[in-house]
Amino acid sequence: MGQTSFRGHDFYLGLFMEQGKSNNNVKRKTQFGQTPKSSNSDELFDGGLNRISKETSVMEEERRVGIIQMELPFTTSVRGRKIVEVASKGIPITKRMVWESYKKVKSNKGSGGVDGISLKNYSENLSKNLYKLWNRLTSGSYYPQAVLEVEIPKKDGSKRKLGIPSIEDRIAQQVVKDYLEPRLEKEFHDSSYGYRPNRDAHQALEEVRYNVRQKAWVIDMDIKGFFDRVSHELLGRALTRHVEENWVNLYIGRWLNCPKQVGGEVVSKELGEGTPQGGVISPLLSNLFLHYAFDRWMDKTHPGIKFVRYADDIIVHCASKSEAEQILKSIRSRLRSCQLDLHEKKTKIVFCKSGRRKSSHGQVSFNFLGYGFQPRTSATKSGKLFLGYDCAISKESQAKIAKELRSTNFQKWTGRSIEEIAEYFNAKLRGWLNYFGKFRRRNLNRIFKLFNSRLTNWVRNRYKRLNKSYIKACKWLRGYKEKNPELFVHWKYGFIDS
């Protein structure tokens, strides 16, 4: 076989040749989307993730022999050196898979990793970069770079650590994620909503809204440092249940154990725990871990108890306070056996108080996915008011949005026209409306009142003939709204005079 070069058209040529081919014609041990059968799947279910097992974990795959399904030696020329590698037929990753993964990574945007290469930089020599990545992935010679660790503030004042992979590593993770996701989706619980195709936060919120009307008590759970404490050993056992391809386990092991760059210095990651929050494949792995650590365990240990899980945010619904206390105690023990702990200050039992429910329990509200659940006045179809229990944008979410608006100081953007301000903010306004306006949209009034007030101050600063008069600025803006009622997204929804 002749030497393989990284010519510019090689990747696209191979991509076009792959079109029309069916994965069903690719003969390999396990086809795409299939779940391999295992003789001891019931043992994992019964004993939980923490049982003693002789199965090889993900971390041990590096030492296993025969990671390639079919080995065909050939010579590759890299920078003038001849390197004997495994043929591209060894690992069933096609150029189409790499190309589709690149498009998904590009659509998600995001900054570069430790190498400083942005999506724009990577795309400038796209064919060569994708061919090189594909060649390494199919030969088993792909190794990820260190992840870039950044900290973002949490609402409680602490910091959340994110591990940002390089663009190339994100594409590689997307390839494996797309390969595994169909088979794992068949296994995941119906009450799990986070980072799953065709499921979203609004569906999770809708189920919680329904459940709180049926059950008066809630356990609002918070797992302490979940992404940093995921056990590699237990995760490896869960993967073994569904993944028999050694090359998949090999790459997952490399991603889990790759070093991180902190403050410009590359440091080795502590082996044995954690999956970078920020990696493309991390949500899928965390869902698999919690599927066994929590979801299936709940079905077996507490059948009939409803819960809603969005990644590591979990709400459990109970019929009484005593039942909630008993189940919380059981959950705490279960998580400890899986090397996790509840955040005791954030985990709480909540009474879903309404007009027909009475209790002296002090905690009557909780937050979930940016919404606040609490007793709220509602109206029947006939217009009669009653005290119900429902959700709307939380106070914390309102404060976060208000802080973002104030930080822009756009009332001082006198060099920009009102149309330019609308162009800058409309994407944000649309996002807030679409997400927080799903339930009780009128509660967004405070946010848009703040925005309109700042816009009025912009008018005062922009037009000197108004002499800083607030009344004249309001009159000018009112006249402009009448002529252009759809300039700002929130104006279209009636928040003009907020």
Short mmCIF file of C-alpha atoms in Angstrom, two decimals:
data_model
loop_
_atom_site.label_atom_id
_atom_site.label_comp_id
_atom_site.label_asym_id
_atom_site.label_seq_id
_atom_site.Cartn_x
_atom_site.Cartn_y
_atom_site.Cartn_z
CA MET A 1 0.00 0.00 0.00
CA GLY A 2 1.36 3.39 -0.93
CA GLN A 3 2.10 6.20 1.40
CA THR A 4 -0.76 8.30 2.68
CA SER A 5 -0.34 12.05 2.57
CA PHE A 6 -2.40 14.85 4.08
CA ARG A 7 -3.33 16.43 0.74
CA GLY A 8 -6.00 19.11 0.92
CA HIS A 9 -8.68 17.24 -1.04
CA ASP A 10 -8.16 13.80 0.53
CA PHE A 11 -10.74 14.25 3.29
CA TYR A 12 -13.48 15.61 1.06
CA LEU A 13 -12.78 12.99 -1.64
CA GLY A 14 -13.19 10.22 0.90
CA LEU A 15 -16.28 11.94 2.28
CA PHE A 16 -18.02 11.95 -1.08
CA MET A 17 -17.05 8.33 -1.73
CA GLU A 18 -18.68 7.34 1.56
CA GLN A 19 -22.02 8.83 0.52
CA GLY A 20 -24.56 6.21 -0.36
CA LYS A 21 -22.85 3.48 1.64
CA SER A 22 -24.93 1.92 4.37
CA ASN A 23 -23.59 1.13 7.78
CA ASN A 24 -25.49 -2.13 7.51
CA ASN A 25 -22.95 -3.31 4.97
CA VAL A 26 -20.06 -2.74 7.31
CA LYS A 27 -19.20 -6.10 8.82
CA ARG A 28 -18.08 -5.70 12.37
CA LYS A 29 -18.73 -7.40 15.62
CA THR A 30 -21.14 -4.83 17.00
CA GLN A 31 -23.11 -2.64 14.64
CA PHE A 32 -23.94 1.01 15.20
CA GLY A 33 -26.75 1.48 17.70
CA GLN A 34 -26.79 -2.08 19.01
CA THR A 35 -26.53 -2.87 22.68
CA PRO A 36 -24.20 -5.82 23.22
CA LYS A 37 -25.69 -8.64 25.21
CA SER A 38 -24.15 -9.37 28.57
CA SER A 39 -24.73 -12.34 30.78
CA ASN A 40 -24.44 -10.44 34.03
CA SER A 41 -26.58 -7.35 33.40
CA ASP A 42 -28.96 -8.42 36.15
CA GLU A 43 -26.07 -8.64 38.59
CA LEU A 44 -25.15 -5.04 37.95
CA PHE A 45 -28.78 -4.03 38.49
CA ASP A 46 -29.18 -6.04 41.67
CA GLY A 47 -25.86 -5.26 43.24
CA GLY A 48 -25.56 -1.70 42.05
CA LEU A 49 -22.50 -0.03 40.62
CA ASN A 50 -20.46 -0.60 43.73
CA ARG A 51 -20.41 -4.40 43.61
CA ILE A 52 -17.09 -6.27 43.49
CA SER A 53 -16.33 -7.32 39.93
CA LYS A 54 -13.52 -8.89 37.95
CA GLU A 55 -14.60 -6.98 34.84
CA THR A 56 -12.04 -4.73 33.26
CA SER A 57 -12.73 -1.05 33.92
CA VAL A 58 -12.37 1.77 31.43
CA MET A 59 -9.12 2.80 33.03
CA GLU A 60 -7.61 -0.64 32.39
CA GLU A 61 -8.30 -0.61 28.66
CA GLU A 62 -4.95 1.07 28.01
CA ARG A 63 -3.24 -2.17 29.04
CA ARG A 64 -5.39 -4.48 26.98
CA VAL A 65 -4.15 -6.12 23.82
CA GLY A 66 -6.13 -6.18 20.59
CA ILE A 67 -7.90 -2.85 20.70
CA ILE A 68 -8.28 -2.93 16.93
CA GLN A 69 -10.88 -5.18 15.39
CA MET A 70 -8.94 -5.75 12.15
CA GLU A 71 -5.26 -4.87 11.86
CA LEU A 72 -3.84 -3.98 8.45
CA PRO A 73 -0.32 -2.52 8.65
CA PHE A 74 0.61 0.26 6.27
CA THR A 75 3.09 3.10 6.15
CA THR A 76 2.08 6.68 6.83
CA SER A 77 4.34 9.61 6.02
CA VAL A 78 4.33 12.34 8.66
CA ARG A 79 6.89 15.12 8.37
CA GLY A 80 9.17 12.89 6.30
CA ARG A 81 9.12 10.01 8.79
CA LYS A 82 7.69 6.61 7.99
CA ILE A 83 5.47 5.29 10.73
CA VAL A 84 3.86 1.86 10.62
CA GLU A 85 0.27 2.20 11.86
CA VAL A 86 -3.01 0.34 11.64
CA ALA A 87 -5.13 0.73 8.54
CA SER A 88 -8.20 2.90 8.54
CA LYS A 89 -10.35 -0.24 8.46
CA GLY A 90 -9.27 -1.04 12.01
CA ILE A 91 -11.74 1.21 13.85
CA PRO A 92 -15.13 1.83 12.19
CA ILE A 93 -15.02 5.63 12.17
CA THR A 94 -15.88 7.06 8.77
CA LYS A 95 -15.03 10.45 7.35
CA ARG A 96 -18.74 11.18 7.29
CA MET A 97 -18.89 10.68 11.06
CA VAL A 98 -16.00 13.12 11.57
CA TRP A 99 -17.57 15.66 9.21
CA GLU A 100 -20.98 15.54 10.92
CA SER A 101 -19.31 15.87 14.31
CA TYR A 102 -17.39 18.92 13.15
CA LYS A 103 -20.64 20.57 12.01
CA LYS A 104 -22.22 19.98 15.42
CA VAL A 105 -19.20 21.38 17.27
CA LYS A 106 -19.22 24.40 14.97
CA SER A 107 -22.92 25.05 15.55
CA ASN A 108 -22.40 24.94 19.33
CA LYS A 109 -19.63 27.55 19.00
CA GLY A 110 -17.45 27.99 22.07
CA SER A 111 -13.86 29.07 22.62
CA GLY A 112 -10.67 27.13 21.94
CA GLY A 113 -8.70 25.01 24.40
CA VAL A 114 -5.12 24.93 25.60
CA ASP A 115 -3.68 25.20 22.08
CA GLY A 116 -5.38 28.55 21.53
CA ILE A 117 -6.88 27.38 18.24
CA SER A 118 -10.36 28.78 17.74
CA LEU A 119 -13.07 27.37 15.49
CA LYS A 120 -12.18 30.02 12.93
CA ASN A 121 -8.50 29.02 13.03
CA TYR A 122 -9.33 25.34 12.79
CA SER A 123 -11.62 25.90 9.80
CA GLU A 124 -8.97 27.75 7.82
CA ASN A 125 -7.24 24.45 7.02
CA LEU A 126 -10.28 22.26 7.55
CA SER A 127 -9.62 19.41 5.12
CA LYS A 128 -6.13 18.75 6.45
CA ASN A 129 -7.20 19.05 10.08
CA LEU A 130 -10.17 16.70 9.73
CA TYR A 131 -8.18 14.18 7.71
CA LYS A 132 -5.46 14.12 10.34
CA LEU A 133 -7.98 13.65 13.13
CA TRP A 134 -9.82 10.90 11.23
CA ASN A 135 -6.56 9.11 10.49
CA ARG A 136 -5.54 9.15 14.15
CA LEU A 137 -8.95 8.07 15.38
CA THR A 138 -9.14 5.11 13.01
CA SER A 139 -5.59 3.94 13.77
CA GLY A 140 -5.87 4.11 17.56
CA SER A 141 -3.09 6.74 17.75
CA TYR A 142 -5.34 9.62 18.84
CA TYR A 143 -4.47 11.18 22.20
CA PRO A 144 -6.31 14.24 23.59
CA GLN A 145 -4.59 17.42 24.68
CA ALA A 146 -4.90 18.75 28.21
CA VAL A 147 -8.21 20.43 29.05
CA LEU A 148 -8.22 24.13 29.85
CA GLU A 149 -9.61 24.66 33.35
CA VAL A 150 -11.63 27.83 33.84
CA GLU A 151 -13.76 28.94 36.77
CA ILE A 152 -17.18 30.53 36.54
CA PRO A 153 -19.07 31.99 39.50
CA LYS A 154 -22.03 30.11 40.99
CA LYS A 155 -25.07 31.77 42.49
CA ASP A 156 -23.92 30.90 46.02
CA GLY A 157 -20.65 32.78 45.51
CA SER A 158 -18.47 29.71 44.99
CA LYS A 159 -16.73 28.77 41.75
CA ARG A 160 -17.61 26.04 39.26
CA LYS A 161 -14.68 24.48 37.42
CA LEU A 162 -15.10 23.81 33.73
CA GLY A 163 -12.72 21.73 31.65
CA ILE A 164 -12.60 23.08 28.09
CA PRO A 165 -11.22 20.61 25.51
CA SER A 166 -9.54 21.79 22.32
CA ILE A 167 -11.61 22.07 19.14
CA GLU A 168 -10.11 18.86 17.78
CA ASP A 169 -10.84 16.98 20.99
CA ARG A 170 -14.42 18.24 21.00
CA ILE A 171 -14.88 16.84 17.48
CA ALA A 172 -13.40 13.50 18.54
CA GLN A 173 -15.69 13.34 21.59
CA GLN A 174 -18.67 14.19 19.40
CA VAL A 175 -17.82 11.23 17.13
CA VAL A 176 -17.91 8.79 20.04
CA LYS A 177 -20.96 10.44 21.59
CA ASP A 178 -22.93 10.08 18.36
CA TYR A 179 -21.79 6.46 18.09
CA LEU A 180 -22.88 5.52 21.62
CA GLU A 181 -25.93 7.70 22.21
CA PRO A 182 -28.53 5.70 20.24
CA ARG A 183 -27.88 2.49 22.16
CA LEU A 184 -27.75 4.21 25.56
CA GLU A 185 -30.93 6.17 24.84
CA LYS A 186 -32.80 2.88 24.70
CA GLU A 187 -31.77 2.21 28.29
CA PHE A 188 -32.24 5.60 29.97
CA HIS A 189 -35.14 6.29 32.32
CA ASP A 190 -38.26 8.17 31.20
CA SER A 191 -37.85 10.61 34.11
CA SER A 192 -34.37 11.66 32.97
CA TYR A 193 -34.38 14.80 30.81
CA GLY A 194 -30.96 16.43 30.87
CA TYR A 195 -28.82 16.54 27.71
CA ARG A 196 -30.87 13.97 25.85
CA PRO A 197 -32.17 14.20 22.26
CA ASN A 198 -35.79 15.34 21.92
CA ARG A 199 -35.95 16.20 25.63
CA ASP A 200 -35.53 19.56 27.29
CA ALA A 201 -35.84 21.51 30.52
CA HIS A 202 -39.42 22.60 29.81
CA GLN A 203 -40.53 18.96 29.70
CA ALA A 204 -38.83 18.33 33.04
CA LEU A 205 -40.51 21.39 34.54
CA GLU A 206 -43.88 20.32 33.16
CA GLU A 207 -43.56 16.93 34.86
CA VAL A 208 -42.61 18.55 38.17
CA ARG A 209 -45.61 20.90 37.86
CA TYR A 210 -47.88 17.89 37.39
CA ASN A 211 -46.31 15.90 40.22
CA VAL A 212 -46.55 18.68 42.84
CA ARG A 213 -50.29 18.77 42.27
CA GLN A 214 -50.48 15.06 43.07
CA LYS A 215 -47.94 14.83 45.92
CA ALA A 216 -47.62 17.40 48.70
CA TRP A 217 -43.96 16.81 49.58
CA VAL A 218 -40.72 17.19 47.62
CA ILE A 219 -37.08 16.28 48.18
CA ASP A 220 -34.95 18.93 46.48
CA MET A 221 -31.60 17.20 46.01
CA ASP A 222 -28.18 18.67 45.34
CA ILE A 223 -25.23 16.30 44.75
CA LYS A 224 -22.01 17.81 46.02
CA GLY A 225 -19.40 18.32 43.28
CA PHE A 226 -20.90 15.60 41.11
CA PHE A 227 -18.84 16.05 37.94
CA ASP A 228 -15.61 16.19 39.93
CA ARG A 229 -16.38 13.02 41.88
CA VAL A 230 -17.71 10.55 39.31
CA SER A 231 -15.91 7.28 40.04
CA HIS A 232 -14.03 5.98 36.99
CA GLU A 233 -14.22 2.44 38.29
CA LEU A 234 -18.00 2.49 38.67
CA LEU A 235 -18.44 4.34 35.38
CA GLY A 236 -16.28 1.69 33.71
CA ARG A 237 -18.56 -1.06 35.00
CA ALA A 238 -21.59 0.76 33.65
CA LEU A 239 -19.90 1.16 30.28
CA THR A 240 -19.02 -2.53 30.21
CA ARG A 241 -22.74 -3.23 30.40
CA HIS A 242 -23.39 -1.59 27.03
CA VAL A 243 -20.07 -1.13 25.21
CA GLU A 244 -17.97 -4.06 24.08
CA GLU A 245 -15.90 -2.12 21.53
CA ASN A 246 -12.47 -1.77 23.10
CA TRP A 247 -11.60 1.29 21.03
CA VAL A 248 -14.55 3.20 22.51
CA ASN A 249 -13.51 2.36 26.07
CA LEU A 250 -9.93 3.22 25.19
CA TYR A 251 -10.74 6.74 24.03
CA ILE A 252 -13.14 7.38 26.91
CA GLY A 253 -10.39 6.35 29.31
CA ARG A 254 -7.95 8.77 27.69
CA TRP A 255 -10.43 11.64 27.95
CA LEU A 256 -11.20 10.92 31.58
CA ASN A 257 -7.52 10.81 32.53
CA CYS A 258 -6.10 13.57 30.36
CA PRO A 259 -4.23 16.32 32.27
CA LYS A 260 -5.56 19.84 32.78
CA GLN A 261 -4.01 23.26 32.38
CA VAL A 262 -4.47 25.53 35.37
CA GLY A 263 -3.11 29.07 35.23
CA GLY A 264 -0.80 28.29 32.34
CA GLU A 265 0.65 25.17 33.98
CA VAL A 266 -0.24 21.64 32.88
CA VAL A 267 -0.88 19.39 35.84
CA SER A 268 -1.77 15.73 36.00
CA LYS A 269 -5.34 14.93 36.85
CA GLU A 270 -6.09 12.81 39.90
CA LEU A 271 -6.70 9.34 38.56
CA GLY A 272 -9.88 7.59 39.44
CA GLU A 273 -12.57 10.26 39.55
CA GLY A 274 -14.16 13.16 37.71
CA THR A 275 -15.37 13.90 34.20
CA PRO A 276 -14.67 17.43 32.89
CA GLN A 277 -17.77 19.59 33.03
CA GLY A 278 -17.48 21.21 29.64
CA GLY A 279 -16.54 18.16 27.59
CA VAL A 280 -18.87 17.05 24.79
CA ILE A 281 -19.14 13.48 26.04
CA SER A 282 -19.37 14.29 29.77
CA PRO A 283 -23.18 14.70 29.88
CA LEU A 284 -23.68 11.29 28.25
CA LEU A 285 -21.28 9.63 30.69
CA SER A 286 -22.85 11.36 33.69
CA ASN A 287 -26.32 10.26 32.57
CA LEU A 288 -25.09 6.68 32.28
CA PHE A 289 -23.53 6.85 35.76
CA LEU A 290 -26.68 8.24 37.40
CA HIS A 291 -28.86 5.85 35.44
CA TYR A 292 -27.41 3.04 37.55
CA ALA A 293 -26.50 5.01 40.66
CA PHE A 294 -29.96 6.56 41.01
CA ASP A 295 -32.65 6.00 38.35
CA ARG A 296 -32.78 2.20 38.21
CA TRP A 297 -32.03 1.94 41.90
CA MET A 298 -35.07 4.12 42.65
CA ASP A 299 -37.30 1.91 40.50
CA LYS A 300 -36.13 -1.17 42.35
CA THR A 301 -35.88 0.18 45.91
CA HIS A 302 -38.76 2.68 45.91
CA PRO A 303 -41.20 1.58 43.21
CA GLY A 304 -44.04 4.00 42.66
CA ILE A 305 -42.08 7.03 43.88
CA LYS A 306 -41.92 9.61 41.12
CA PHE A 307 -38.83 11.70 40.47
CA VAL A 308 -37.52 14.07 37.81
CA ARG A 309 -33.83 14.24 36.99
CA TYR A 310 -32.10 16.79 34.79
CA ALA A 311 -28.41 15.76 34.79
CA ASP A 312 -27.46 15.97 38.49
CA ASP A 313 -30.46 18.13 39.49
CA ILE A 314 -33.06 15.82 41.04
CA ILE A 315 -36.56 16.33 42.45
CA VAL A 316 -38.26 13.43 44.29
CA HIS A 317 -42.01 13.53 45.02
CA CYS A 318 -43.47 12.04 48.19
CA ALA A 319 -46.90 11.67 49.78
CA SER A 320 -45.93 12.63 53.34
CA LYS A 321 -43.15 14.18 55.37
CA SER A 322 -42.28 10.88 57.03
CA GLU A 323 -42.01 9.20 53.62
CA ALA A 324 -39.77 12.00 52.38
CA GLU A 325 -37.50 11.67 55.41
CA GLN A 326 -37.25 7.91 54.99
CA ILE A 327 -36.49 8.10 51.26
CA LEU A 328 -33.95 10.89 51.75
CA LYS A 329 -32.12 8.75 54.28
CA SER A 330 -32.10 5.86 51.83
CA ILE A 331 -30.87 8.08 48.96
CA ARG A 332 -28.09 9.48 51.11
CA SER A 333 -26.87 5.96 51.87
CA ARG A 334 -27.11 4.90 48.23
CA LEU A 335 -25.08 7.84 46.96
CA ARG A 336 -22.37 7.24 49.56
CA SER A 337 -22.06 3.67 48.33
CA CYS A 338 -21.49 5.15 44.88
CA GLN A 339 -18.80 7.50 46.25
CA LEU A 340 -21.04 10.58 46.14
CA ASP A 341 -22.50 12.85 48.82
CA LEU A 342 -25.46 15.17 49.07
CA HIS A 343 -24.83 18.86 49.66
CA GLU A 344 -26.54 18.97 53.04
CA LYS A 345 -27.08 22.75 53.10
CA LYS A 346 -28.76 22.72 49.68
CA THR A 347 -30.72 19.48 49.99
CA LYS A 348 -34.08 20.02 51.63
CA ILE A 349 -37.57 18.63 52.18
CA VAL A 350 -40.26 21.00 50.91
CA PHE A 351 -43.98 21.18 51.62
CA CYS A 352 -45.98 22.13 48.51
CA LYS A 353 -48.41 24.42 50.27
CA SER A 354 -51.69 25.40 48.63
CA GLY A 355 -55.18 26.49 49.62
CA ARG A 356 -56.24 22.91 50.30
CA ARG A 357 -53.03 21.75 51.97
CA LYS A 358 -52.14 22.70 55.52
CA SER A 359 -48.88 22.09 57.39
CA SER A 360 -46.61 23.92 59.82
CA HIS A 361 -43.52 22.89 57.82
CA GLY A 362 -41.44 26.01 57.24
CA GLN A 363 -39.89 25.27 53.84
CA VAL A 364 -42.53 25.80 51.14
CA SER A 365 -40.49 26.71 48.06
CA PHE A 366 -37.69 25.32 45.91
CA ASN A 367 -35.86 26.20 42.70
CA PHE A 368 -35.43 23.92 39.72
CA LEU A 369 -33.81 24.76 36.37
CA GLY A 370 -34.06 28.51 36.91
CA TYR A 371 -37.71 28.44 37.96
CA GLY A 372 -39.09 28.98 41.44
CA PHE A 373 -41.82 26.64 42.74
CA GLN A 374 -43.94 28.12 45.53
CA PRO A 375 -47.53 28.92 46.53
CA ARG A 376 -48.95 31.26 43.88
CA THR A 377 -52.33 32.85 43.27
CA SER A 378 -54.09 31.35 40.28
CA ALA A 379 -57.50 31.72 38.68
CA THR A 380 -60.09 29.20 37.55
CA LYS A 381 -61.67 29.36 34.10
CA SER A 382 -64.53 31.32 35.64
CA GLY A 383 -62.10 33.87 37.07
CA LYS A 384 -62.25 32.76 40.70
CA LEU A 385 -58.94 33.15 42.53
CA PHE A 386 -57.37 30.38 44.59
CA LEU A 387 -53.98 29.58 46.12
CA GLY A 388 -52.18 26.96 44.07
CA TYR A 389 -48.62 25.70 43.78
CA ASP A 390 -46.82 26.55 40.57
CA CYS A 391 -43.60 27.80 39.03
CA ALA A 392 -42.37 31.03 37.46
CA ILE A 393 -38.98 32.58 36.85
CA SER A 394 -37.10 32.41 40.15
CA LYS A 395 -35.92 35.46 42.06
CA GLU A 396 -32.34 34.30 41.56
CA SER A 397 -32.80 34.14 37.78
CA GLN A 398 -34.38 37.60 37.75
CA ALA A 399 -31.47 38.99 39.76
CA LYS A 400 -28.95 37.39 37.39
CA ILE A 401 -30.62 38.89 34.31
CA ALA A 402 -30.94 42.30 35.98
CA LYS A 403 -27.23 42.20 36.86
CA GLU A 404 -26.37 41.41 33.24
CA LEU A 405 -28.49 44.32 31.98
CA ARG A 406 -26.93 46.75 34.44
CA SER A 407 -23.42 45.61 33.57
CA THR A 408 -23.86 46.69 29.93
CA ASN A 409 -24.57 50.34 30.84
CA PHE A 410 -26.27 50.59 27.47
CA GLN A 411 -28.04 53.77 28.57
CA LYS A 412 -24.67 55.44 27.86
CA TRP A 413 -24.35 54.07 24.32
CA THR A 414 -25.10 57.46 22.79
CA GLY A 415 -22.99 56.63 19.75
CA ARG A 416 -25.38 53.86 18.70
CA SER A 417 -28.83 54.14 17.19
CA ILE A 418 -31.87 52.50 18.75
CA GLU A 419 -31.86 49.99 15.89
CA GLU A 420 -28.28 48.97 16.77
CA ILE A 421 -29.27 48.52 20.42
CA ALA A 422 -32.16 46.32 19.32
CA GLU A 423 -29.82 44.25 17.16
CA TYR A 424 -27.46 43.77 20.12
CA PHE A 425 -30.12 42.75 22.66
CA ASN A 426 -32.82 40.94 20.68
CA ALA A 427 -31.09 37.54 20.77
CA LYS A 428 -30.81 37.76 24.57
CA LEU A 429 -34.38 39.04 24.95
CA ARG A 430 -35.69 36.24 22.75
CA GLY A 431 -33.80 33.65 24.77
CA TRP A 432 -35.19 34.95 28.08
CA LEU A 433 -38.71 35.04 26.68
CA ASN A 434 -38.54 31.58 25.14
CA TYR A 435 -37.18 29.95 28.28
CA PHE A 436 -38.61 31.89 31.22
CA GLY A 437 -41.81 32.84 29.42
CA LYS A 438 -42.97 29.24 29.10
CA PHE A 439 -44.76 29.37 32.45
CA ARG A 440 -46.34 32.54 33.90
CA ARG A 441 -44.84 34.88 31.34
CA ARG A 442 -46.23 37.92 33.13
CA ASN A 443 -43.60 37.42 35.85
CA LEU A 444 -41.01 38.68 33.35
CA ASN A 445 -42.56 42.13 33.69
CA ARG A 446 -39.93 43.24 36.21
CA ILE A 447 -37.10 42.37 33.81
CA PHE A 448 -38.57 44.24 30.86
CA LYS A 449 -39.56 47.17 33.03
CA LEU A 450 -35.89 47.52 33.96
CA PHE A 451 -34.89 47.26 30.29
CA ASN A 452 -37.43 49.88 29.16
CA SER A 453 -36.36 52.19 31.97
CA ARG A 454 -32.72 51.98 30.86
CA LEU A 455 -33.81 52.52 27.27
CA THR A 456 -35.59 55.68 28.39
CA ASN A 457 -32.38 56.88 30.02
CA TRP A 458 -30.58 56.18 26.74
CA VAL A 459 -33.07 58.52 25.01
CA ARG A 460 -32.34 61.20 27.62
CA ASN A 461 -28.60 60.91 27.02
CA ARG A 462 -28.81 60.57 23.25
CA TYR A 463 -31.01 63.55 22.41
CA LYS A 464 -29.76 66.75 24.02
CA ARG A 465 -32.83 68.71 22.90
CA LEU A 466 -34.81 66.83 25.54
CA ASN A 467 -32.69 68.49 28.27
CA LYS A 468 -32.42 65.21 30.23
CA SER A 469 -36.16 65.37 30.88
CA TYR A 470 -37.52 61.95 31.83
CA ILE A 471 -41.07 62.96 30.87
CA LYS A 472 -39.97 64.13 27.41
CA ALA A 473 -37.89 60.98 26.92
CA CYS A 474 -40.89 58.79 27.80
CA LYS A 475 -43.02 60.72 25.33
CA TRP A 476 -40.40 60.32 22.57
CA LEU A 477 -40.07 56.60 23.22
CA ARG A 478 -43.84 56.12 23.34
CA GLY A 479 -44.16 57.74 19.92
CA TYR A 480 -41.36 55.58 18.54
CA LYS A 481 -43.00 52.40 19.89
CA GLU A 482 -46.27 53.26 18.11
CA LYS A 483 -44.43 53.48 14.79
CA ASN A 484 -42.13 50.49 15.41
CA PRO A 485 -43.98 48.13 17.76
CA GLU A 486 -41.84 45.12 16.82
CA LEU A 487 -38.35 46.61 16.97
CA PHE A 488 -37.55 44.89 20.27
CA VAL A 489 -38.60 41.27 20.76
CA HIS A 490 -40.37 41.90 24.08
CA TRP A 491 -42.44 44.69 22.53
CA LYS A 492 -44.04 42.10 20.24
CA TYR A 493 -45.29 40.23 23.31
CA GLY A 494 -46.92 43.24 24.93
CA PHE A 495 -44.13 44.35 27.25
CA ILE A 496 -44.09 47.83 25.71
CA ASP A 497 -45.19 49.83 28.75
CA SER A 498 -43.55 47.62 31.38
#
